[in-house]
XYZ file of N, CA and C in Angstrom:
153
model
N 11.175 -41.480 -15.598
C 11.051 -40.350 -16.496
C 10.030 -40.673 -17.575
N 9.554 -39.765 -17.944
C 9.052 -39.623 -19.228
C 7.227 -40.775 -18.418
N 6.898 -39.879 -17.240
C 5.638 -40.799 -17.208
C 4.962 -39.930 -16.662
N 3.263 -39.718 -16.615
C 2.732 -38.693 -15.915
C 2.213 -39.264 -14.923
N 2.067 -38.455 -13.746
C 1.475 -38.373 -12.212
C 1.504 -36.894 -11.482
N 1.586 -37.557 -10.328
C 1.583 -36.280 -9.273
C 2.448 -36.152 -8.303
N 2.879 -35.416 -7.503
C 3.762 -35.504 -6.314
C 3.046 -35.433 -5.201
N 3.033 -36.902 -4.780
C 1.840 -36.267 -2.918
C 3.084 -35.978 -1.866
N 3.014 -34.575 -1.594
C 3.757 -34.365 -0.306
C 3.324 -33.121 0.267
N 3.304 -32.613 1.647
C 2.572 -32.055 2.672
C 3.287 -30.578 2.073
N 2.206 -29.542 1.964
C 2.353 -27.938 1.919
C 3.209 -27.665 2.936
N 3.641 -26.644 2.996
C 4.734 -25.713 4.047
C 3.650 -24.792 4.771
N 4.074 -25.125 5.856
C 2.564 -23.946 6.882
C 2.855 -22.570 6.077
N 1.377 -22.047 6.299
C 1.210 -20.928 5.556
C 2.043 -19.241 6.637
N 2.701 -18.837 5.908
C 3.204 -17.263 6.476
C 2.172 -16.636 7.066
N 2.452 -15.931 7.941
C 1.846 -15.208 8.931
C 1.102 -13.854 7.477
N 0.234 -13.247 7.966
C -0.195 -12.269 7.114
C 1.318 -10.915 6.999
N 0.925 -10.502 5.770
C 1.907 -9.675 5.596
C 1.495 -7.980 6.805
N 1.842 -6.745 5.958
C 1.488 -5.465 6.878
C 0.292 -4.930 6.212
N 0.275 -5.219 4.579
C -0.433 -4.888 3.818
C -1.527 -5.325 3.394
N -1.631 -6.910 4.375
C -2.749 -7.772 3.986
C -3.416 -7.372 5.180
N -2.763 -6.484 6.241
C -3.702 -6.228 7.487
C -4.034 -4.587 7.311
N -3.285 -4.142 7.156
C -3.577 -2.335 6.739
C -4.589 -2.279 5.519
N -4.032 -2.307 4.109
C -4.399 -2.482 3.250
C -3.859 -1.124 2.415
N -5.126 -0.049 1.672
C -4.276 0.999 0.963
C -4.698 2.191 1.856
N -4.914 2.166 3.249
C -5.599 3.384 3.922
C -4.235 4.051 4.364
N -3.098 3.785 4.892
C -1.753 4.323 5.133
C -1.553 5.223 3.651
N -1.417 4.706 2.958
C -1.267 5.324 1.961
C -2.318 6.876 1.339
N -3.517 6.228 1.702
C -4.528 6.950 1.077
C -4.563 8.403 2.559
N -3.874 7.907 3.630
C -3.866 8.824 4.916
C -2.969 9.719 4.150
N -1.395 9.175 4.117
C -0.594 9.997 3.579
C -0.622 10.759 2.138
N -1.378 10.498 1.613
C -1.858 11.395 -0.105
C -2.326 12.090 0.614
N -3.259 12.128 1.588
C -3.979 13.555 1.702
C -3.841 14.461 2.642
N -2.620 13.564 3.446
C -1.436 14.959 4.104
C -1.111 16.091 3.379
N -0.430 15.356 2.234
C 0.048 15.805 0.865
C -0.399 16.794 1.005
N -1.608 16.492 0.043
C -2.501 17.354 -0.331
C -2.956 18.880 0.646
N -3.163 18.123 1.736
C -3.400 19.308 2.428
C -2.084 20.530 2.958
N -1.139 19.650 2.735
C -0.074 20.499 2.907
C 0.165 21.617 2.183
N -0.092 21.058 0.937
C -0.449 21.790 -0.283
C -1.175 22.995 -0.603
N -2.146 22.190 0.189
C -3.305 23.576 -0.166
C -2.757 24.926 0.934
N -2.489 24.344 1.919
C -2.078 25.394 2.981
C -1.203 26.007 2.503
N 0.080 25.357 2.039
C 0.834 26.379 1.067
C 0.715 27.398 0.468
N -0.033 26.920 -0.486
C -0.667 27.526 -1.465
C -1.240 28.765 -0.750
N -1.789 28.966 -0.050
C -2.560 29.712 0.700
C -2.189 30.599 1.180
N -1.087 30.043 1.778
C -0.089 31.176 2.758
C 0.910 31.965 1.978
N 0.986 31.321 0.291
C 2.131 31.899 -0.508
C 2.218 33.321 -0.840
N 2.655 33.939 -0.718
C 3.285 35.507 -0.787
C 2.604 36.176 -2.799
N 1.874 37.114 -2.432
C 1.619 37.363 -4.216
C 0.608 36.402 -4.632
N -0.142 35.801 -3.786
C -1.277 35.209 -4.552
C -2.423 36.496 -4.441
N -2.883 37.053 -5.615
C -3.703 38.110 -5.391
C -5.062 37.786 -5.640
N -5.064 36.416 -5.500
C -6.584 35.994 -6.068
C -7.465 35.689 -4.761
């Protein structure tokens, strides 16, 4: 105790990639603009839009 150094001992194999380190934000950015378009179609088709 009470001395400085280091610990030499071997890393843990590295984890397989995650879903998000292989996709990234395009799932996401697909589904916003489902959204969106769902939206607009809505909008569109809504009853009393007189514009």
């Amino acid at each position: 105790l009470n001395t400085e150094g280091f610990i030499d001992a071997p890393l843990p194999a590295p984890l397989p990639p995650t879903l998000y380190s292989r996709s990234g934000d395009l799932p996401l950015s697909v589904i916003l603009a489902l959204c969106l378009a769902g939206l607009a179609v809505a909008r569109r088709r809504s009853p009393g839009n007189a514009d």
